[in-house]
Coordinates of C-alpha atoms in Angstrom, one line a residue:
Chain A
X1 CA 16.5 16.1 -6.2
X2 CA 13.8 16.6 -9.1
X3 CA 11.4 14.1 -11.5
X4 CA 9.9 15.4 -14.4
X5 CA 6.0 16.2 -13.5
X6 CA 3.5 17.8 -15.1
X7 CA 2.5 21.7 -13.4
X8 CA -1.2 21.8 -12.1
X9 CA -3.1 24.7 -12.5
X10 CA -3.3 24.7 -8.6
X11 CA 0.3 24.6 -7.8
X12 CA -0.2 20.5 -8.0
X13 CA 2.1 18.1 -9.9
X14 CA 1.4 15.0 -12.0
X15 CA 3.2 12.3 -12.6
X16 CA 0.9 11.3 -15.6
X17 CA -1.8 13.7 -18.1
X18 CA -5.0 11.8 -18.2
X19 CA -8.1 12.5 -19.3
X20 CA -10.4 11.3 -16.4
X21 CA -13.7 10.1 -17.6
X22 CA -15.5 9.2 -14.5
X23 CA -19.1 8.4 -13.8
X24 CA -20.9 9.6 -11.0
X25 CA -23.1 6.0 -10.8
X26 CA -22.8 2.8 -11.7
X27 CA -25.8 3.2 -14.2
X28 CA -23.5 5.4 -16.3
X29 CA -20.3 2.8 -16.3
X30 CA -21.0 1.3 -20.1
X31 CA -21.2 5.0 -21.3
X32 CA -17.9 5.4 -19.9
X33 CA -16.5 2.7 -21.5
X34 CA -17.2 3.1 -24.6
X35 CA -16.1 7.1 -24.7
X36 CA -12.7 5.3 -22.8
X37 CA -12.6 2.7 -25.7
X38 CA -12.5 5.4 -28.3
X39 CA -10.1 8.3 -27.3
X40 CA -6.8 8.2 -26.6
X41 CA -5.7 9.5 -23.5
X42 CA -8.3 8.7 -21.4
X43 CA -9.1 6.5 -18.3
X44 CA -12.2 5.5 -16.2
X45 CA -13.2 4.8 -13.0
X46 CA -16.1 2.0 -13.5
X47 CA -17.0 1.9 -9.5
X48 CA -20.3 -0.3 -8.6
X49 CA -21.4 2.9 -6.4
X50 CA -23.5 6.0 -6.1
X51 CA -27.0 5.4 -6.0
X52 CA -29.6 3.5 -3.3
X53 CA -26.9 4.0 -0.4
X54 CA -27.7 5.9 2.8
X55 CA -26.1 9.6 2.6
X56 CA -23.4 9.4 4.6
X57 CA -22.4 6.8 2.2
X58 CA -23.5 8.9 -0.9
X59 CA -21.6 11.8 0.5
X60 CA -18.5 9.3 0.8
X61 CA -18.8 8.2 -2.9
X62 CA -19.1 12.2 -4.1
X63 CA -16.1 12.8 -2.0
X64 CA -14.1 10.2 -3.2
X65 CA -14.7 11.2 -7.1
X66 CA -13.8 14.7 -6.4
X67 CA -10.6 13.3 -4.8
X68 CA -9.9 11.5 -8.4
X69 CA -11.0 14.1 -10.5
X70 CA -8.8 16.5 -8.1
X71 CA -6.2 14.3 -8.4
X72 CA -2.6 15.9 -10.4
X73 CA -2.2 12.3 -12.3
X74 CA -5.0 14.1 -14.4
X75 CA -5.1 16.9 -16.5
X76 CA -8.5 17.2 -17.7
X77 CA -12.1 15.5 -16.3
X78 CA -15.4 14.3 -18.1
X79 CA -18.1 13.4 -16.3
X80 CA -20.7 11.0 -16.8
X81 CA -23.8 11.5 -15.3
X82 CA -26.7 9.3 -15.3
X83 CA -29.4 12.4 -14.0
X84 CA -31.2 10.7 -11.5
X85 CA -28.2 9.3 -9.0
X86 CA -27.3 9.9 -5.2
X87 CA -24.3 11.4 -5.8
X88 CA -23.6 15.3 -6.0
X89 CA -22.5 15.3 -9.9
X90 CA -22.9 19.1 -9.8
X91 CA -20.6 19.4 -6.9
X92 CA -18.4 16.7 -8.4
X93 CA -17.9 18.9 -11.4
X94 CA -17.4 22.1 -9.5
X95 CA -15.3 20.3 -7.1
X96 CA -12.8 19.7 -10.0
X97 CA -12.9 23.3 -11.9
X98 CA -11.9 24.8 -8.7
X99 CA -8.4 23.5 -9.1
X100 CA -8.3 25.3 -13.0
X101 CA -8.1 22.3 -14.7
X102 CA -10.8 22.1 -17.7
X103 CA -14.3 19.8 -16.9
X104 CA -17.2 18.6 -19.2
X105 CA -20.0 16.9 -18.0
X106 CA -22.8 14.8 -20.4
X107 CA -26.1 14.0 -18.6
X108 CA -27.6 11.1 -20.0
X109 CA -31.0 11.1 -19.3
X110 CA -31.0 15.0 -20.6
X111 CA -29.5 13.9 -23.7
X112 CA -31.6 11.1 -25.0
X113 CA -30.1 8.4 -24.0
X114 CA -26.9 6.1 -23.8
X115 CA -26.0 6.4 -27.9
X116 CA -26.8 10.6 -27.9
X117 CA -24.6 10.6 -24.4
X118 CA -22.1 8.4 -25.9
X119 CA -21.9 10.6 -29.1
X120 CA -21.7 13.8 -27.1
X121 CA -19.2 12.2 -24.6
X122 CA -16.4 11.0 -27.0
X123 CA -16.9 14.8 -28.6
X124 CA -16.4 16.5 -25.3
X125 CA -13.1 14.0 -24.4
X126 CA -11.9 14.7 -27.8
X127 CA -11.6 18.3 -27.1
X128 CA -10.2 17.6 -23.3
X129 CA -7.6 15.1 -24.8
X130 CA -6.3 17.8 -27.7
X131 CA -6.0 20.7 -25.1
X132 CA -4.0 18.9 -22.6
X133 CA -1.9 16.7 -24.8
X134 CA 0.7 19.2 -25.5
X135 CA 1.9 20.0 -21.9
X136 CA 5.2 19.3 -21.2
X137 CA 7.0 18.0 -18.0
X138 CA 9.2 20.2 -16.1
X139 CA 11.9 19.5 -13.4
X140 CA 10.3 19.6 -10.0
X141 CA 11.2 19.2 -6.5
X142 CA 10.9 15.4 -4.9
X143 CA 8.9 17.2 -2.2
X144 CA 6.0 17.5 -4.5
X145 CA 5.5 13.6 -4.6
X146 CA 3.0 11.9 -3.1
X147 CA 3.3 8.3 -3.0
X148 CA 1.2 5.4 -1.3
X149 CA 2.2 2.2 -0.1
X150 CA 0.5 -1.1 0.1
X151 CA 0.7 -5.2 0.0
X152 CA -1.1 -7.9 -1.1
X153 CA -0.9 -11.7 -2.2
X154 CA 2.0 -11.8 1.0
X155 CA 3.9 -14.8 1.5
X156 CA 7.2 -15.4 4.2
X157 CA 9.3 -13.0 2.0
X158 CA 6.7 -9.9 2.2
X159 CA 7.9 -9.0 5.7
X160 CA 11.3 -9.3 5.5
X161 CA 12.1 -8.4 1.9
X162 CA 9.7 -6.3 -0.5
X163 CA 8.0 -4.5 2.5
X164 CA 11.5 -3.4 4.3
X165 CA 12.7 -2.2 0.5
X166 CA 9.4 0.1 0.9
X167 CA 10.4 0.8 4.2
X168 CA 13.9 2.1 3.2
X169 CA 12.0 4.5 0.3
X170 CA 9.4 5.1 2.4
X171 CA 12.1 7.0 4.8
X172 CA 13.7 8.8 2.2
X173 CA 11.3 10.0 1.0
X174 CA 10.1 11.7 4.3
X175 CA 13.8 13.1 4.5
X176 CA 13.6 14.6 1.0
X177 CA 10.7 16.3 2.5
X178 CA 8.2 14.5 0.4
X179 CA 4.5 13.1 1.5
X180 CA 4.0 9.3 2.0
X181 CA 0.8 7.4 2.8
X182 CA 0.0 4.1 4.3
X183 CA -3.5 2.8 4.8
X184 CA -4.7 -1.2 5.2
X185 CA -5.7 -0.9 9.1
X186 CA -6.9 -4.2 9.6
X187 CA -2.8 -5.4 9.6
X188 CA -2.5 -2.8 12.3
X189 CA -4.2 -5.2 14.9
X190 CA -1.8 -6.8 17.5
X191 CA 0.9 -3.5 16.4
X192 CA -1.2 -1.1 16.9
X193 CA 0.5 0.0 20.6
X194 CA 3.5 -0.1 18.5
X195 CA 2.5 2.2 15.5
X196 CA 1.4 4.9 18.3
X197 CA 4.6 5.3 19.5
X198 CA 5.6 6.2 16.2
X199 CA 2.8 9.4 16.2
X200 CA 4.1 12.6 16.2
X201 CA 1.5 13.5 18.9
X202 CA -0.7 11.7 21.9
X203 CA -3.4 12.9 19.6
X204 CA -2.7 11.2 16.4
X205 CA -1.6 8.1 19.1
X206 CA -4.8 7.9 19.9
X207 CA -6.7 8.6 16.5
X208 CA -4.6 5.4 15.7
X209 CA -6.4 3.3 18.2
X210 CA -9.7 4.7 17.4
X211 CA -9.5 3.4 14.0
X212 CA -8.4 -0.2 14.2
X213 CA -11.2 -0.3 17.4
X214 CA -13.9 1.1 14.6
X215 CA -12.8 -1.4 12.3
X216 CA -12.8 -4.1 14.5
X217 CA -16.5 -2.6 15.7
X218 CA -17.7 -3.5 12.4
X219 CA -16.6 -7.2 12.1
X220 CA -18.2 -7.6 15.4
X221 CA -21.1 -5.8 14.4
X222 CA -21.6 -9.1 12.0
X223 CA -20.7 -11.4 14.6
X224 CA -16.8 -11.3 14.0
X225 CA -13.7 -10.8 16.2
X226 CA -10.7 -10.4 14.2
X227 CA -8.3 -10.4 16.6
X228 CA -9.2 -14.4 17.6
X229 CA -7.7 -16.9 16.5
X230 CA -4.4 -14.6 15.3
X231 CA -1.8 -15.4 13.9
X232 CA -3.6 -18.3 11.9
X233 CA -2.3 -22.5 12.2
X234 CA -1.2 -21.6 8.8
X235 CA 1.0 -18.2 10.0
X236 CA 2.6 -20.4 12.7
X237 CA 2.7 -23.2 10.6
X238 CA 5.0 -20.4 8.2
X239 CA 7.3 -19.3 11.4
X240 CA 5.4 -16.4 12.7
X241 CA 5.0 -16.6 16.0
X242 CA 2.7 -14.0 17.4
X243 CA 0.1 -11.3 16.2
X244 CA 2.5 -8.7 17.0
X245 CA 4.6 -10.6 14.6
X246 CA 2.6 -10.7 11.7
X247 CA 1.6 -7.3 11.6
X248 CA 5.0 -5.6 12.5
X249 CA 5.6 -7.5 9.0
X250 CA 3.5 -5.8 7.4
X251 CA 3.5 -2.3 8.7
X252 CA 7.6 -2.5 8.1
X253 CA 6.5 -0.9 4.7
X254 CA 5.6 2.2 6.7
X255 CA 9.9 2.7 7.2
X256 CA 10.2 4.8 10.7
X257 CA 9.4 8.2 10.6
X258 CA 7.0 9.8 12.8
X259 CA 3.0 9.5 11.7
X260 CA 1.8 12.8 11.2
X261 CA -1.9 12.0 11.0
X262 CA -4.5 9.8 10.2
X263 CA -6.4 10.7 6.7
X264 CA -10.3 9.3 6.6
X265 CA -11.1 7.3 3.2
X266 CA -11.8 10.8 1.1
X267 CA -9.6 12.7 2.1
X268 CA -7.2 14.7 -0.2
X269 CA -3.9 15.6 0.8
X270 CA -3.4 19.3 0.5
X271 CA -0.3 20.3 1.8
X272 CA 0.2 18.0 4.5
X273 CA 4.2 16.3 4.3
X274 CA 5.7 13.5 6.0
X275 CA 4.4 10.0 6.9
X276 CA 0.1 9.6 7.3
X277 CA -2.2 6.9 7.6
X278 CA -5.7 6.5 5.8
X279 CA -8.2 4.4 7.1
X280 CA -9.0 1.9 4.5
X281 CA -9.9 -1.6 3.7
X282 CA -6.7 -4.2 2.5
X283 CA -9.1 -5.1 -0.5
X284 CA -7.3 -3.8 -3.7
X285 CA -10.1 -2.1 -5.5
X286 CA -10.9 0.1 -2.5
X287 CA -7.5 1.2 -1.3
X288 CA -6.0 1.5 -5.2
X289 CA -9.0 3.7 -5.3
X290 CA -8.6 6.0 -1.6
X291 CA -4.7 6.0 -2.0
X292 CA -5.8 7.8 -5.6
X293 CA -7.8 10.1 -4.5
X294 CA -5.5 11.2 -2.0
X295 CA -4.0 12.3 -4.6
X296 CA -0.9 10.3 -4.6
X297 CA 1.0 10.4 -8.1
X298 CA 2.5 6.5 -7.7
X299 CA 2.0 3.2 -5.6
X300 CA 5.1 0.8 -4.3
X301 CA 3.5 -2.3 -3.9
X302 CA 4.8 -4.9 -2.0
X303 CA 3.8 -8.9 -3.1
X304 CA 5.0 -12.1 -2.6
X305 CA 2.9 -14.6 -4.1
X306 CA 2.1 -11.9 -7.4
X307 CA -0.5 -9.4 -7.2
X308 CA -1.2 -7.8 -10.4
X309 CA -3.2 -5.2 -10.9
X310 CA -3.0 -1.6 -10.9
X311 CA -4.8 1.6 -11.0
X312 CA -6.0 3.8 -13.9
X313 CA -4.4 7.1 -12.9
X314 CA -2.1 6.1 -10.3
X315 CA 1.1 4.1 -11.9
X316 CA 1.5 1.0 -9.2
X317 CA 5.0 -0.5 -9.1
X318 CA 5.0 -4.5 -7.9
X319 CA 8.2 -4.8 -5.8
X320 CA 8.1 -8.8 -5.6
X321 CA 10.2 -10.5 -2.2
X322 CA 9.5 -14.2 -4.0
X323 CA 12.4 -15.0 -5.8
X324 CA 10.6 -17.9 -7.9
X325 CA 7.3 -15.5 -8.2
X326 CA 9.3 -12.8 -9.7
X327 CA 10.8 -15.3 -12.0
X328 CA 6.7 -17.0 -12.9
X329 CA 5.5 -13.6 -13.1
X330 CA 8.0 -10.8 -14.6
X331 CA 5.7 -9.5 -16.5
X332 CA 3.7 -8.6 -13.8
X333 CA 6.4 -7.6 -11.6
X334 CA 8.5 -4.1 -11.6
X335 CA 11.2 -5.1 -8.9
X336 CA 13.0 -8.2 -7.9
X337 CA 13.4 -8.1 -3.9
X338 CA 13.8 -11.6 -3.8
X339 CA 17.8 -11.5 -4.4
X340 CA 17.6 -10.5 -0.6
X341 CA 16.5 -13.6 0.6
X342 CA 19.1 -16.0 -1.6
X343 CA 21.2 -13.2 0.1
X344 CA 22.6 -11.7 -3.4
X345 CA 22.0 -7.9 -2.5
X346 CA 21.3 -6.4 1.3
X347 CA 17.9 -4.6 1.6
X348 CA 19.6 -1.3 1.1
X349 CA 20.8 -1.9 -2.2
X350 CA 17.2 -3.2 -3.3
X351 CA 16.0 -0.2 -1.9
X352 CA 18.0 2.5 -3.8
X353 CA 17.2 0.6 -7.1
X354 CA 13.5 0.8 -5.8
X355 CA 13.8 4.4 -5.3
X356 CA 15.5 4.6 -8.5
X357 CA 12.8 2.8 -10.1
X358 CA 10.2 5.5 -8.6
X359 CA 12.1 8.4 -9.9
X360 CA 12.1 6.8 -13.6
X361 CA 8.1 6.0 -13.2
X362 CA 7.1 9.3 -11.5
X363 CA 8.9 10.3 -14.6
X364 CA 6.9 9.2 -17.1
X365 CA 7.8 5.2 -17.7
X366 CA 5.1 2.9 -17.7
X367 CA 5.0 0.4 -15.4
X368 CA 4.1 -3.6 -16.0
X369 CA 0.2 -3.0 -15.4
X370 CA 0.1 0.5 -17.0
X371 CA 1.6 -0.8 -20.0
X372 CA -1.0 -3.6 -20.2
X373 CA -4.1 -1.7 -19.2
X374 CA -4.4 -4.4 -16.3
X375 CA -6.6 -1.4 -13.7
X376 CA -9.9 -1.8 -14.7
X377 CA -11.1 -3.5 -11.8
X378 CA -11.3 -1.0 -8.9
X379 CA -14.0 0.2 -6.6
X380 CA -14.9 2.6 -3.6
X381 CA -15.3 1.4 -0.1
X382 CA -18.5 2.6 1.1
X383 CA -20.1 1.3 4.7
X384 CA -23.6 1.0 4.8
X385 CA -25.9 -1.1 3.5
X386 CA -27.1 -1.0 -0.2
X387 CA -30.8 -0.4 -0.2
Chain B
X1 CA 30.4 -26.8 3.3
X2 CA 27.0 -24.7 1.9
X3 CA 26.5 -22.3 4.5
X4 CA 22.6 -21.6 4.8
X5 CA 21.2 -18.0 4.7
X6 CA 18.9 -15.7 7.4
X7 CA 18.1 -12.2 7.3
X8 CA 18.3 -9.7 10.4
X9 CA 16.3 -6.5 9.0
X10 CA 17.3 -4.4 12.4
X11 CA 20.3 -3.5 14.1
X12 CA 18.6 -4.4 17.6
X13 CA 17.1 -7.6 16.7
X14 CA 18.2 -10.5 18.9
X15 CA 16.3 -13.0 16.0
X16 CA 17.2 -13.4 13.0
X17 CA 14.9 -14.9 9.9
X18 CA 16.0 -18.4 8.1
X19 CA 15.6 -18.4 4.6
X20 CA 16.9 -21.6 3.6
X21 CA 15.7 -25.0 2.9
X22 CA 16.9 -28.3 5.4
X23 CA 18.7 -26.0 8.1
X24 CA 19.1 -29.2 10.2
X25 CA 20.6 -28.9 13.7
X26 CA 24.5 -28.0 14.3
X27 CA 24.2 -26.6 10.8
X28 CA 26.0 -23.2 9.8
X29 CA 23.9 -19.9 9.0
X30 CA 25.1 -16.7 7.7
X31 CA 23.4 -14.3 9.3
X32 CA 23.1 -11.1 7.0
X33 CA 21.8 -7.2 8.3
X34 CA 20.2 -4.9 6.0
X35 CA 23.3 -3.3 5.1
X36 CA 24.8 -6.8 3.8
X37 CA 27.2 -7.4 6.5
X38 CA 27.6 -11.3 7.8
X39 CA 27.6 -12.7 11.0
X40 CA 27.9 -17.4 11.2
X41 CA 25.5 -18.7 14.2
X42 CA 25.2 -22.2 14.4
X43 CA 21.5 -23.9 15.1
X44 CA 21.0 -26.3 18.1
X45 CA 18.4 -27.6 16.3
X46 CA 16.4 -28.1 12.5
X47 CA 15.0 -24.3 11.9
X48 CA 12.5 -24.7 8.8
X49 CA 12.0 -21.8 5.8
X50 CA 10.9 -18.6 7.6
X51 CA 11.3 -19.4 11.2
X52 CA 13.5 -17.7 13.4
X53 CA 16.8 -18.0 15.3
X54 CA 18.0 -16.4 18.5
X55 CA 21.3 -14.3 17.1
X56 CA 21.9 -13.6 21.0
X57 CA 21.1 -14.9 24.3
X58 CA 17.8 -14.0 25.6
X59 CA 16.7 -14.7 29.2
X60 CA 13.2 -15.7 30.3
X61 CA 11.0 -13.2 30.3
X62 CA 12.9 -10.9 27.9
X63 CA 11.8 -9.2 24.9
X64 CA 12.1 -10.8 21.8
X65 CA 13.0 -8.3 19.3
X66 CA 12.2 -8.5 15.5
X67 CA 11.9 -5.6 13.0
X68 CA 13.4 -3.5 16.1
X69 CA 10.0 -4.0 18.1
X70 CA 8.9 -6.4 20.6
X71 CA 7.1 -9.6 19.2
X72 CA 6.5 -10.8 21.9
X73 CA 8.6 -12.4 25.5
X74 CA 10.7 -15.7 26.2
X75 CA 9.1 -17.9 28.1
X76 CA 12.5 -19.8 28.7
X77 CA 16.0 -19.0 28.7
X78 CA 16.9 -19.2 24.8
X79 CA 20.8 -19.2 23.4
X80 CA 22.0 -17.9 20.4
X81 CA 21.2 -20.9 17.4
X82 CA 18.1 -21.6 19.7
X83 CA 15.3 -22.2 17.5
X84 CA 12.5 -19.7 18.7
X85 CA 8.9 -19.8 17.7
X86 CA 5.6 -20.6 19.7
X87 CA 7.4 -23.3 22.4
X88 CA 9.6 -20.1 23.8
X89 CA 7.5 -17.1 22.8
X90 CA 4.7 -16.0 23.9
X91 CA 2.5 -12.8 22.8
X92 CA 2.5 -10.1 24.5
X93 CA -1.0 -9.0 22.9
X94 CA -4.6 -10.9 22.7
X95 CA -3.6 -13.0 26.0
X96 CA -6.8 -11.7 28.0
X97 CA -4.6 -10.4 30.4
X98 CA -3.3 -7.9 28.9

């Protein structure tokens, strides 16, 4: 089974040709936008990070950039550099022309300024947009996909509707040989014993406990325990019953393969297949952001109560288990799961016309939030203190 | 008569998830699996929106199975149209004990 992708220099393929314009620091964000504003083609990461952060941090943020700039959704990278940040901008830029694919970089404080940068920037974006606008897509194998998974604004239907339907892609798309990544540990509490039976190792078992214990090490580091108190008067009050409950609802999106491995926030997939975690946050702007930078080509996200947003690069399809949100919201919403529960199709059926919807957006059709531009909001999750 | 609707997601599931409104005791629900196919259990009691029924008999002390996993154990004996939530169930995680 093929989409039509774009070919990467580096064997990669895209499921979109942008023009990444993404700045190294948060100082060089209005820069950015305005070369964004003016030429076609582009996108921008405006992140709050890079600068004042201890280094494992600023290492983190460098990391994570590459991973964007890296990533096949784009064909071509600017980068917008302040001068003085924390990040690596050099090894950013030589992060990204290691996988062949052209790079520019305007300094700001060497040119003069945020009007001689902005000048300079929209010239050298020009040029990036004109040389990769003319590639074509080709037929390629579904085994080149990468595709992340996540959930947000949840209600009752989430876990039995819209996350099973990414379940049941989820799956398939591990059989077709394919590479599918989940993150959001903090819904792996209570499950957790549950998810590491699924490992394909005692190893990767046990890296799964390791990171919901150093996530829950953090909250208690502020005086939290986030396993107390689970599920919430409200979740019980909704007909879930236990912990275990509530998050085998949400890790449902996951489907049933075997987990491969566990992925740390940066990390890029190379040429890892099958079913991996990342460690990451349930906060849209960060995971959007790590799931990206993975290098995944598309999101299926699952929503009851109508999450919107998207990501720049990364199409995001809304797959809605509300029947009446989906009806509110359609214009925010890719995929009605809700006909499950008024019982009008069976999961299974949902789920082929989710994969069906997949193939059509991998293949170039824009989804509610691309159409819209509705991705500007997105961040990366860093874990130190600002300083 | 309206017959009311719950969802089963997994073959092995022995609960199954309400999705109608006013499911008030001795009433009818049609019980589908992901595949579409229909089973009819009747409640022996009022199940609200999003809580579960037992689809089978499940002793005390047995696991309760939803999504095919344990969600936790019966702390009675529970029949099939039993409602099931926090009276019957209890966690099998986060109990100190454990």
């Amino acid at each position: 089974m093929n989409f039509m992708g774009y070919m990467r220099p580096d064997g990669k393929v895209g499921a979109r040709n942008h023009v990444a314009i993404i700045p190294s620091v948060v100082c060089a964000n209005d820069v950015a936008q305005a070369i964004v504003r003016q030429v076609q083609g582009t996108v921008g990461y405006f992140h709050h990070q890079g600068c004042c952060q201890l280094p494992p941090d600023l290492e983190r943020v460098t990391d994570t950039l590459c991973g964007l700039g890296c990533s096949p959704n784009v064909g071509a990278v600017l980068v917008v550099s302040l001068g003085c940040e924390g990040t690596d901008h050099k090894r950013l830029v030589e992060t990204v022309a290691k996988t062949g694919k052209p790079v520019k970089a305007v300094n700001i404080q060497e040119l003069g300024g945020a009007s001689r940068a902005i000048a300079a920037g929209i010239d050298a974006a020009q040029e990036l947009v004109i040389r990769i606008s003319g590639l074509q897509r080709q037929p390629v194998n579904m085994s080149n996909v990468v595709m992340s998974i996540k959930c947000g604004a949840s209600d009752a239907t989430s876990g039995m509707a819209s996350n099973c339907v990414i379940g049941y892609v989820a799956d398939k798309l591990v059989d077709l040989g394919a590479t599918v990544v989940f993150g959001e540990t903090t819904e792996f509490i209570g499950a957790e014993h549950i998810l590491a039976r699924r490992a394909a190792t005692p190893e990767v078992g046990k890296r799964i406990f390791e990171i919901v214990e150093r996530m829950e090490m953090r909250a208690k580091s502020l005086g939290c325990d986030m396993r107390k108190g689970q599920p919430t008067p409200g979740n019980i009050e909704g007909g879930l019953s236990s912990i275990e409950e509530k998050s085998l609802g949400a890790i449902m999106k996951s489907g049933s393969r075997a987990i491969q491995g566990v992925l740390e926030y940066p990390d890029m997939i190379t040429d890892q297949k099958g079913l991996w975690i990342k460690d990451t946050p349930g906060r849209e702007p960060e995971i959007l952001t790590g799931m990206a930078c993975t290098g995944a080509q598309c999101m299926l996200f699952s929503t009851g109560r109508g999450a919107p947003q998207g990501f720049p690069s990364m199409p995001v399809i809304k797959v809605c288990g509300n029947p009446n949100t989906y009806e509110r919201m359609q214009h925010d919403m890719d995929l009605n799961a809700g006909v499950i529960i008024n019982g009008e199709k069976s999961i299974e059926q949902v789920g082929e016309e989710a994969f069906a919807k997949l193939l059509s957006v991998l293949s170039g059709e824009m989804t509610k939030n691309e159409a819209i531009s509705y991705f500007n909001s997105i961040d990366i999750h860093t874990l130190g203190p600002v300083i | 008569m309206v017959l009311n609707f719950a969802l089963k997601v997994h073959d092995c599931d022995n609960v199954a998830t309400v999705f109608s409104n006013g499911v008030e005791k001795k009433a009818s629900v049609e019980v589908y699996d992901k595949k579409g196919n229909k089973s009819v259990v009747t409640v022996h009691e009022p199940v609200p929106f999003g809580h579960k029924v037992a689809v089978e008999p499940i002793a005390c002390g047995a696991r309760i199975i939803k999504y095919g996993e344990e969600i936790g154990v019966a702390t009675q004996n529970i029949d099939r149209g039993d409602y099931v939530h926090v009276h019957n169930l209890d966690s099998m995680r986060g109990r100190g004990d454990l």
